XYZ file of C-alpha atoms in Angstrom:
625
model
C 6.269 11.609 -24.365
C 3.953 14.276 -26.221
C 2.683 11.838 -28.476
C 2.601 9.542 -25.399
C 0.306 11.943 -22.943
C -2.025 13.079 -26.605
C -3.120 9.515 -28.567
C -0.302 7.040 -27.629
C 0.463 6.800 -31.292
C 4.408 6.244 -31.270
C 6.001 6.097 -34.731
C 9.706 4.635 -34.905
C 12.149 7.817 -34.870
C 15.363 5.851 -35.431
C 15.671 7.652 -38.300
C 16.349 11.415 -36.243
C 18.135 9.962 -33.642
C 20.395 8.652 -36.482
C 20.485 11.543 -38.628
C 20.356 13.908 -35.675
C 23.754 11.929 -33.842
C 25.662 11.884 -37.047
C 25.256 15.496 -37.434
C 25.478 16.896 -34.045
C 28.736 14.875 -33.445
C 29.874 15.468 -36.863
C 29.619 19.122 -36.617
C 31.333 18.649 -32.790
C 34.314 16.712 -34.217
C 34.801 19.078 -37.057
C 35.294 22.261 -34.578
C 37.574 19.965 -32.632
C 39.593 18.896 -35.748
C 39.880 22.610 -36.586
C 40.820 23.853 -32.835
C 43.630 20.968 -33.105
C 42.354 18.542 -30.628
C 41.058 15.733 -32.427
C 42.765 14.290 -35.204
C 40.850 10.683 -35.654
C 37.555 10.677 -37.670
C 34.013 10.301 -36.769
C 33.365 6.480 -37.130
C 29.817 4.807 -37.882
C 31.139 2.348 -34.727
C 30.657 5.668 -32.365
C 27.581 6.685 -34.350
C 25.909 3.221 -33.662
C 27.315 4.039 -30.041
C 25.801 7.109 -29.884
C 22.534 6.444 -31.672
C 21.945 3.018 -29.112
C 22.218 5.671 -26.233
C 19.656 8.039 -27.094
C 17.113 5.141 -28.703
C 17.615 3.759 -25.116
C 16.747 6.976 -23.256
C 14.061 7.586 -25.103
C 12.319 4.210 -24.709
C 11.920 4.653 -21.211
C 9.262 7.026 -22.225
C 6.869 4.355 -23.344
C 7.923 1.390 -21.243
C 8.152 3.727 -18.142
C 4.036 3.727 -18.787
C 3.737 7.817 -18.177
C 0.632 7.376 -20.776
C -0.413 4.276 -19.551
C -0.094 2.144 -16.633
C 1.796 4.286 -14.309
C -0.552 6.992 -15.056
C -3.540 5.159 -14.758
C -2.428 4.584 -11.026
C -3.250 8.449 -10.589
C -6.610 9.959 -8.721
C -7.301 11.912 -11.847
C -7.780 8.928 -14.375
C -9.464 6.905 -11.491
C -12.055 9.576 -11.116
C -12.926 8.998 -14.773
C -13.876 5.136 -13.994
C -15.833 5.477 -10.723
C -15.196 1.878 -10.208
C -12.606 0.345 -7.616
C -11.521 4.213 -6.948
C -10.928 3.801 -2.862
C -7.497 4.882 -1.619
C -6.083 1.430 -1.622
C -6.458 1.713 -5.872
C -5.016 4.837 -6.611
C -1.504 6.069 -6.366
C -0.530 9.330 -7.681
C 2.895 10.236 -9.727
C 5.565 11.516 -7.278
C 9.154 12.582 -8.768
C 10.954 9.998 -6.275
C 9.220 6.826 -6.235
C 8.963 7.065 -10.214
C 12.497 7.181 -10.744
C 12.930 4.763 -8.198
C 10.558 2.519 -9.575
C 12.052 2.842 -13.033
C 15.621 2.203 -12.275
C 14.995 -0.759 -10.248
C 12.749 -2.449 -12.713
C 14.338 -1.266 -16.145
C 17.945 -3.119 -16.360
C 16.715 -6.691 -15.964
C 15.669 -6.732 -19.493
C 19.173 -5.966 -20.345
C 20.818 -8.621 -18.757
C 18.046 -11.048 -19.930
C 18.635 -11.866 -23.353
C 22.624 -11.055 -23.078
C 23.928 -14.854 -23.205
C 21.945 -15.336 -26.045
C 23.065 -12.608 -28.083
C 25.365 -15.329 -30.228
C 22.169 -17.107 -30.465
C 20.540 -14.843 -31.880
C 22.410 -12.949 -34.351
C 24.878 -15.418 -35.826
C 23.094 -18.756 -35.131
C 19.955 -18.019 -35.913
C 20.689 -15.047 -38.230
C 17.450 -12.989 -37.176
C 17.059 -10.464 -39.242
C 15.373 -7.524 -36.884
C 14.116 -5.580 -40.062
C 14.721 -2.463 -37.587
C 18.060 -2.664 -36.501
C 19.281 -3.731 -39.825
C 17.893 -0.498 -41.465
C 19.286 1.484 -38.684
C 22.350 -0.059 -39.251
C 22.364 0.381 -43.135
C 21.614 4.064 -42.459
C 24.690 4.551 -40.510
C 26.822 2.850 -42.812
C 24.992 4.780 -45.182
C 25.953 8.020 -43.758
C 29.419 7.664 -43.466
C 30.205 7.597 -47.199
C 30.699 10.180 -49.115
C 27.284 10.710 -51.292
C 25.585 9.623 -47.637
C 27.390 12.146 -45.925
C 26.410 15.191 -48.595
C 23.039 13.856 -48.169
C 22.952 13.895 -44.570
C 23.787 17.592 -44.576
C 20.992 18.789 -46.633
C 18.453 16.372 -44.438
C 19.409 18.035 -41.399
C 18.991 21.163 -42.995
C 15.533 20.332 -44.450
C 14.702 18.945 -40.591
C 16.082 22.651 -39.214
C 13.843 24.399 -41.760
C 10.440 22.428 -40.571
C 11.911 22.300 -36.717
C 11.548 25.941 -36.944
C 8.367 26.250 -38.978
C 6.487 23.816 -36.342
C 8.362 25.777 -33.311
C 6.961 28.972 -34.479
C 3.876 27.764 -35.367
C 3.395 26.149 -32.244
C 4.357 29.771 -30.390
C 1.813 31.423 -32.541
C -1.256 29.107 -31.750
C -0.216 29.497 -27.991
C -1.624 33.542 -28.401
C -5.116 31.973 -28.879
C -5.523 29.292 -26.025
C -6.458 31.451 -23.055
C -9.373 29.242 -22.227
C -11.218 26.146 -22.094
C -11.697 24.748 -26.145
C -10.232 27.912 -27.621
C -7.313 28.100 -30.301
C -6.627 26.409 -33.541
C -6.638 22.654 -31.733
C -10.443 22.997 -31.890
C -11.342 24.572 -34.958
C -14.563 23.030 -36.453
C -13.237 22.336 -40.013
C -16.449 20.283 -40.906
C -18.700 22.249 -38.925
C -20.032 22.008 -35.177
C -21.862 19.040 -35.905
C -19.048 16.935 -36.843
C -16.971 18.664 -34.115
C -18.895 17.899 -31.298
C -18.567 13.951 -32.894
C -14.481 14.837 -32.214
C -14.269 15.114 -36.366
C -11.851 18.470 -37.195
C -8.423 19.295 -38.281
C -6.479 20.154 -35.352
C -3.636 21.630 -36.803
C -1.223 20.105 -35.164
C 2.194 20.001 -36.895
C 2.989 16.536 -34.499
C 0.601 14.797 -36.077
C 1.171 15.395 -39.958
C 4.849 14.481 -38.965
C 3.508 11.502 -37.496
C 1.002 10.806 -40.443
C 4.263 11.436 -42.886
C 6.191 8.552 -41.251
C 3.636 5.741 -40.513
C 2.403 3.747 -43.069
C -0.762 4.542 -45.223
C -2.993 1.621 -43.893
C -2.312 2.762 -40.623
C -3.562 6.222 -41.240
C -6.357 5.085 -42.810
C -7.202 2.250 -40.366
C -7.896 4.885 -37.791
C -9.855 7.107 -40.009
C -12.066 3.977 -40.508
C -12.023 3.066 -36.741
C -12.634 6.981 -36.277
C -15.630 6.782 -38.242
C -16.905 3.497 -37.360
C -17.280 4.471 -33.963
C -18.103 8.605 -33.805
C -19.828 8.627 -36.895
C -21.834 5.140 -36.390
C -21.613 3.180 -33.092
C -21.616 6.031 -30.232
C -24.422 8.347 -31.724
C -26.466 5.030 -32.056
C -25.617 4.017 -28.306
C -26.638 7.435 -27.233
C -30.112 7.053 -28.523
C -30.293 4.235 -26.341
C -29.993 6.484 -23.123
C -32.312 5.724 -20.682
C -32.611 2.374 -21.928
C -29.176 0.605 -22.184
C -27.582 3.073 -19.368
C -29.281 5.618 -17.081
C -28.778 9.079 -18.109
C -26.935 10.066 -15.078
C -24.483 7.436 -15.584
C -23.675 9.137 -19.269
C -20.010 9.872 -18.181
C -18.954 6.864 -16.473
C -18.090 3.355 -16.652
C -21.876 2.613 -16.571
C -23.009 4.825 -19.369
C -21.802 5.892 -22.725
C -18.134 6.266 -21.597
C -18.298 2.259 -20.742
C -18.871 1.129 -24.019
C -16.315 3.889 -25.679
C -13.490 2.071 -23.308
C -14.660 -1.670 -23.173
C -15.289 -2.038 -27.017
C -11.646 -0.315 -27.982
C -10.248 -2.807 -25.266
C -11.649 -5.865 -26.858
C -10.348 -4.774 -29.782
C -6.713 -3.947 -28.552
C -6.989 -7.591 -26.558
C -8.213 -9.472 -29.711
C -5.642 -8.093 -32.094
C -2.746 -8.674 -29.374
C -4.028 -11.940 -28.714
C -3.800 -12.970 -32.447
C -0.468 -11.354 -32.575
C 0.716 -13.179 -29.764
C -0.429 -16.996 -31.295
C 1.017 -16.043 -34.390
C 4.185 -14.541 -33.230
C 4.803 -17.368 -30.574
C 3.893 -19.937 -33.667
C 6.883 -17.998 -35.661
C 8.852 -19.010 -32.697
C 7.998 -22.233 -32.167
C 8.147 -22.834 -35.423
C 11.824 -21.395 -36.033
C 13.190 -22.581 -33.027
C 11.657 -26.446 -33.981
C 14.023 -25.713 -37.836
C 16.650 -24.764 -35.955
C 16.773 -27.854 -33.160
C 16.523 -30.046 -36.115
C 18.666 -28.517 -39.405
C 21.428 -30.667 -40.450
C 23.657 -27.780 -40.804
C 22.968 -26.004 -37.311
C 24.670 -27.013 -34.171
C 23.356 -25.059 -31.448
C 26.247 -23.311 -29.407
C 27.098 -24.731 -26.052
C 30.326 -24.226 -23.470
C 33.589 -24.209 -25.093
C 32.060 -25.440 -28.298
C 33.027 -22.776 -31.534
C 30.071 -21.128 -33.738
C 28.899 -23.516 -36.295
C 30.157 -20.251 -38.738
C 32.137 -21.726 -41.071
C 33.618 -19.640 -43.992
C 32.082 -21.855 -46.734
C 28.799 -20.580 -45.864
C 29.501 -17.274 -45.087
C 30.781 -13.766 -47.509
C 33.847 -12.341 -46.416
C 31.941 -9.289 -44.788
C 29.615 -12.183 -42.809
C 32.922 -13.584 -41.320
C 34.331 -10.198 -40.585
C 31.466 -9.387 -38.683
C 31.072 -12.490 -36.747
C 34.286 -12.629 -36.146
C 34.054 -9.055 -34.428
C 31.055 -9.690 -32.489
C 32.200 -12.588 -30.935
C 35.609 -11.435 -29.848
C 34.394 -8.690 -27.595
C 32.748 -10.777 -25.227
C 30.224 -10.139 -22.451
C 30.651 -13.239 -20.110
C 27.465 -15.131 -19.386
C 27.994 -14.842 -15.370
C 28.310 -11.084 -15.487
C 24.708 -11.616 -17.207
C 23.613 -14.004 -14.804
C 24.768 -12.358 -11.892
C 23.553 -9.352 -12.705
C 20.018 -10.215 -13.094
C 20.062 -11.967 -9.926
C 21.485 -9.205 -7.683
C 19.194 -6.932 -9.678
C 16.146 -9.231 -9.256
C 16.962 -9.438 -5.479
C 17.019 -5.445 -4.875
C 13.888 -4.898 -7.093
C 11.933 -7.832 -5.008
C 12.938 -6.129 -1.469
C 12.222 -2.306 -3.316
C 9.179 -2.233 -4.982
C 6.673 -3.413 -2.617
C 7.567 -0.503 -0.534
C 7.081 1.579 -3.687
C 3.561 -0.223 -4.122
C 2.423 -1.977 -1.236
C -0.425 -3.874 -2.670
C 2.480 -5.563 -4.898
C 3.611 -8.359 -2.648
C 6.980 -9.674 -3.142
C 6.195 -13.073 -4.568
C 4.226 -11.478 -6.741
C 7.461 -9.743 -8.412
C 9.574 -13.250 -7.733
C 6.590 -15.146 -9.840
C 6.998 -12.334 -12.636
C 11.072 -12.434 -12.592
C 10.774 -16.520 -12.794
C 8.963 -16.115 -15.766
C 10.756 -12.981 -17.472
C 13.368 -14.283 -18.727
C 11.017 -16.813 -20.812
C 8.692 -14.053 -22.422
C 11.975 -11.941 -23.068
C 13.305 -14.031 -25.080
C 9.671 -15.167 -26.720
C 10.037 -11.150 -27.292
C 13.666 -10.895 -28.476
C 13.367 -13.429 -30.859
C 9.413 -12.844 -32.310
C 11.098 -9.299 -32.900
C 13.513 -10.607 -34.725
C 11.439 -12.743 -37.147
C 8.777 -9.921 -37.854
C 9.756 -6.479 -35.983
C 6.719 -6.643 -33.881
C 7.405 -6.439 -30.208
C 4.558 -7.481 -27.790
C 5.989 -5.616 -25.165
C 2.311 -4.281 -24.056
C 0.601 -7.201 -24.568
C 2.976 -8.980 -22.161
C 2.145 -6.092 -19.517
C -1.642 -6.829 -20.010
C -0.787 -10.492 -19.261
C 0.370 -9.524 -16.071
C -2.382 -6.855 -15.616
C -4.947 -9.544 -15.483
C -3.485 -12.610 -13.868
C -1.255 -10.070 -10.939
C -4.798 -7.942 -10.471
C -7.332 -10.964 -10.052
C -4.523 -13.065 -7.965
C -4.461 -10.062 -5.328
C -8.155 -8.630 -5.511
C -9.737 -5.479 -5.119
C -9.748 -5.678 -1.279
C -6.068 -5.524 -1.543
C -5.233 -3.225 -4.314
C -5.709 -5.496 -7.146
C -5.863 -2.097 -9.350
C -2.275 -0.744 -8.293
C -1.327 -4.599 -7.888
C -2.043 -5.010 -12.037
C -0.704 -2.151 -13.307
C 2.462 -1.930 -11.160
C 2.898 -5.545 -12.235
C 2.557 -4.568 -16.100
C 5.163 -2.051 -15.632
C 7.544 -4.923 -14.481
C 7.004 -7.201 -16.626
C 6.523 -4.684 -19.777
C 10.268 -2.891 -18.822
C 11.664 -5.947 -18.793
C 10.778 -7.976 -21.910
C 10.879 -4.205 -23.567
C 14.210 -3.372 -23.458
C 15.215 -6.911 -23.751
C 13.939 -6.786 -27.411
C 15.048 -3.183 -27.754
C 19.169 -4.223 -26.543
C 18.838 -7.181 -29.387
C 17.756 -4.795 -32.307
C 20.529 -2.082 -31.023
C 23.347 -5.394 -30.855
C 22.062 -6.083 -34.735
C 22.870 -2.394 -35.639
C 26.092 -3.014 -33.723
C 26.791 -6.561 -35.841
C 26.406 -4.622 -39.041
C 28.420 -1.750 -38.141
C 31.382 -3.737 -36.415
C 30.518 -2.305 -33.439
C 31.526 -3.847 -30.012
C 28.715 -5.569 -28.365
C 30.493 -4.334 -24.814
C 30.190 -0.463 -26.041
C 26.594 -1.455 -27.168
C 25.783 -2.793 -23.892
C 27.488 -0.348 -21.821
C 25.658 2.523 -23.995
C 22.499 1.121 -23.776
C 22.823 0.980 -19.810
C 24.063 4.185 -19.865
C 20.433 5.445 -22.025
C 18.198 3.439 -20.018
C 19.698 5.477 -16.487
C 19.593 9.014 -18.125
C 16.177 7.821 -19.384
C 15.111 6.941 -15.467
C 15.638 10.191 -14.622
C 14.699 12.562 -17.384
C 11.265 10.622 -18.529
C 9.706 11.229 -15.030
C 11.281 14.720 -14.998
C 9.768 15.267 -18.210
C 6.242 13.873 -17.034
C 6.542 15.639 -13.706
C 6.641 18.883 -15.965
C 3.318 17.783 -17.758
C 1.830 16.782 -14.683
C 2.327 20.177 -12.603
C 2.175 22.766 -16.099
C -1.553 20.976 -17.273
C -3.661 20.480 -14.020
C -6.355 18.900 -16.494
C -3.716 16.260 -17.789
C -6.113 13.079 -18.512
C -9.069 14.664 -18.826
C -10.922 13.416 -22.288
C -11.533 16.906 -22.802
C -8.017 18.332 -22.397
C -4.990 18.750 -24.570
C -3.467 16.095 -23.115
C -5.966 13.470 -22.284
C -3.863 10.124 -22.020
C -6.237 7.841 -23.372
C -4.200 4.828 -22.624
C -4.340 5.881 -19.249
C -7.741 4.954 -18.964
C -7.460 1.463 -20.867
C -4.913 0.394 -18.515
C -6.669 1.343 -15.460
C -10.006 0.098 -16.725
C -8.554 -3.342 -18.088
C -7.233 -3.805 -14.206
C -10.534 -3.403 -13.228
C -11.793 -5.706 -14.916
C -9.277 -7.970 -13.746
C -10.175 -7.304 -10.093
C -13.974 -7.405 -11.039
C -14.729 -9.317 -14.156
C -17.380 -8.411 -16.347
C -19.820 -6.951 -13.372
C -18.112 -3.535 -14.598
C -19.609 -3.419 -17.716
C -23.095 -1.392 -18.803
C -25.772 -3.324 -20.694
C -25.187 -5.500 -24.080
C -21.274 -4.121 -23.633
C -20.007 -7.612 -23.155
C -21.610 -8.766 -26.276
C -20.258 -6.159 -28.339
C -16.840 -6.851 -26.786
C -17.204 -10.111 -27.874
C -18.024 -9.211 -31.306
C -15.304 -6.859 -31.494
C -12.910 -9.144 -29.849
C -13.729 -11.995 -32.592
C -13.662 -9.281 -35.425
C -9.925 -8.123 -34.318
C -8.889 -11.791 -34.689
C -11.075 -12.359 -37.791
C -9.811 -9.612 -39.865
C -5.945 -10.174 -38.656
C -6.225 -13.986 -40.010
C -7.899 -12.685 -43.590
C -4.880 -10.129 -43.693
C -2.239 -13.066 -43.163
C -4.126 -15.308 -45.541
C -4.910 -13.248 -48.524
C -0.872 -12.277 -48.640
C 0.786 -9.012 -48.333
C -0.490 -7.451 -51.610
C -4.154 -7.639 -50.809
C -3.820 -7.227 -46.764
C -2.779 -3.261 -47.879
C -6.304 -2.605 -48.296
C -7.661 -4.164 -45.072
C -6.983 -2.238 -41.954
C -5.169 -3.045 -39.024
C -7.555 -3.604 -35.953
C -5.254 -2.300 -33.244
C -4.830 0.919 -35.075
C -8.905 0.937 -35.561
C -9.159 0.804 -31.701
C -7.579 3.871 -30.860
C -10.050 6.513 -31.974
C -12.642 4.329 -30.237
C -12.078 6.644 -26.961
C -10.427 9.796 -28.119
C -12.081 10.626 -31.608
C -10.982 10.735 -34.998
C -9.441 14.409 -34.834
C -5.937 13.123 -34.953
C -6.584 10.337 -37.636
C -7.237 13.520 -39.627
C -3.933 15.071 -39.187
C -2.177 11.950 -39.711
C -4.157 11.389 -43.399
C -3.269 15.009 -44.122
C 0.639 14.020 -43.710
C 0.160 11.111 -45.451
C -1.959 12.768 -48.398
C 1.509 15.458 -48.311
C 3.730 12.523 -48.810
C 1.662 10.460 -51.453
C 1.288 14.293 -53.833
C 5.502 14.719 -52.780
C 6.205 10.767 -53.584
C 3.772 11.680 -57.352
C 5.692 14.933 -57.797
C 9.037 13.503 -57.143
C 9.442 10.502 -55.753
C 13.302 10.490 -55.146
C 13.302 13.869 -53.076
C 10.083 12.500 -51.208
C 11.687 9.213 -50.191
C 14.683 11.143 -48.881
C 13.652 13.837 -47.380
C 10.185 12.593 -46.624
C 11.513 11.589 -42.949
C 13.545 14.162 -42.147
C 10.349 16.746 -43.001
C 8.204 14.567 -40.440
C 10.583 14.480 -38.113
C 11.041 18.634 -38.159
C 7.444 18.748 -37.384
C 7.347 16.449 -34.869
C 10.683 17.223 -33.003
C 9.653 21.430 -33.304
C 6.079 21.169 -31.880
C 7.137 18.787 -29.161
C 10.083 21.309 -28.230
C 7.361 24.217 -27.737
C 5.505 22.187 -25.041
C 9.018 23.414 -22.811
C 8.589 26.773 -22.946
C 4.850 26.490 -23.321
C 4.793 23.976 -19.980
C 7.265 26.684 -18.302
C 5.335 29.968 -18.954
C 1.884 27.666 -17.618
C 3.758 27.036 -14.349
C 5.238 30.993 -14.060
C 1.466 31.716 -14.098
C 1.712 33.490 -18.050
C -1.771 33.473 -19.730
C -2.388 33.811 -23.191
C -3.956 37.112 -24.199
C -6.683 35.564 -26.300
C -9.367 33.246 -26.639
C -10.300 32.266 -29.820
C -13.592 29.896 -29.852
C -16.218 29.167 -32.523
C -20.152 29.019 -31.550
C -23.404 28.338 -33.208
C -25.677 31.169 -34.661
C -27.969 30.696 -32.327
C -25.553 30.649 -29.286
C -23.909 33.508 -30.732
C -26.758 35.583 -30.416
C -27.466 34.656 -27.208
C -23.987 35.696 -26.407
C -24.249 38.935 -27.977
C -27.938 39.371 -25.962
C -26.023 39.087 -22.839
C -23.267 41.241 -23.194
C -25.181 43.935 -24.996
C -27.495 43.401 -21.625
């Protein structure tokens, strides 16, 4: 949640979930065994089921839209855009409706792809790289050598968790006012600080930088230099010509360029990858249908998999995977029942989102869920947010501004994202279960339980942030939630068209939209070796709005990992993810007590602020007088 509300950059935390799940349950079972209550060992299948539940719970923090479409409906975000900010197009967060909304939209994706699991995993033999990697990790834990390594990894995670938590606690003492504390340390000077270039001592983003690939971190830094180092200062010099000075902080001023150019790059990247993954999907399906070896399964026909083509391990996995079937009638019936409940309920939560909009979404959602799950199996790339943006533009334009089109578009985004995101997540988990010999029924039940937990836990955690930090969503706050404004402005763009853009902004948007497509095409054309040196447009776009401070944190994390690998590659590979997870979790957990202190009215005692020489002289003169 903290990552969602700060930058929106969320790395995969599957390794952390698997490692901590293994450690805690292993410790618990040992204690039970010593007490004489348990004789069975902790198995990889149980580890897989726990992992599935934990990841499903945390996944709702992303698909729930607390840092994007859902918070984008609020008055706090609407005030920043000034366009279409009437009561009809605002809905402030409330714990009741958020939990209710998530419960009626988050389970459809699970039922939409269950009948296709055999086709995806066994017949098409899709790799699902993240699911396969998680399975290998879990399998390695349940070997004598793997168990020893896991113990050491957890020890390292614990050390850096403690350090990160205590560092967050120490920093809190110096944040008594606005722009106070280490998070506002002008590392490269005050001029660079004004342009969002500084190191903010965030253990979270140093940890994220250690997990994310080097290329992503460098792309973020390049994007920050291009926008805050070059473009925004040049556009600011055009104040009075390109935009009126009084509009500087609104969408018709400099803020508009920051937001809409970032949106153009994100949409360009999304459009390219959508076409690319769709092309892979259609190509893969064409090959499957026209393959001489493969017969697509139909009712009462045995699997085309034969012992002649499979190893003993694969035969055993396939046998166990097919033995524990989830009936198709159950999946189809579940989808229809939940869809009916959702069609009736959601318009009561968002009166702007009419029932027939939802019917259209649910009619095409299974096809898009299949495409996303299939594409994810080929490329490990989920396009859930891209499908969500598609819903924003189509439903928002259909509803219109006068009928609350902004809220309708954002709510439709939530409905679509929850379906396609959970569908691909479930198929990744089925692949993990297939590799670890876990029961598909158990995996499905675990995913349902995890999703239900996420529908309650995630809104409660967000509500804590919302109540504790009154400037949540403000650009200069500790939690700017940049994607909330981005998603809202996408919805405004869908409703109002290009009239919402400041002068020359549309031309720049076209340029950056095209640039994102061209850069991606070049990356694919030159091959993987050379593509390592070409930045990723999506990553470049993120700092356009919020600045480069977090990119510097992440590059510091990359640099630490790079030096560590130079000194001892084996240790860095084994313990790097554990150290990074400790840094992320410790700082993240500190947010909970700091929120409680804020709610209780306990303020830090010190404000550490940095002033220029001239400002300091004025302050001293004022105090002395």
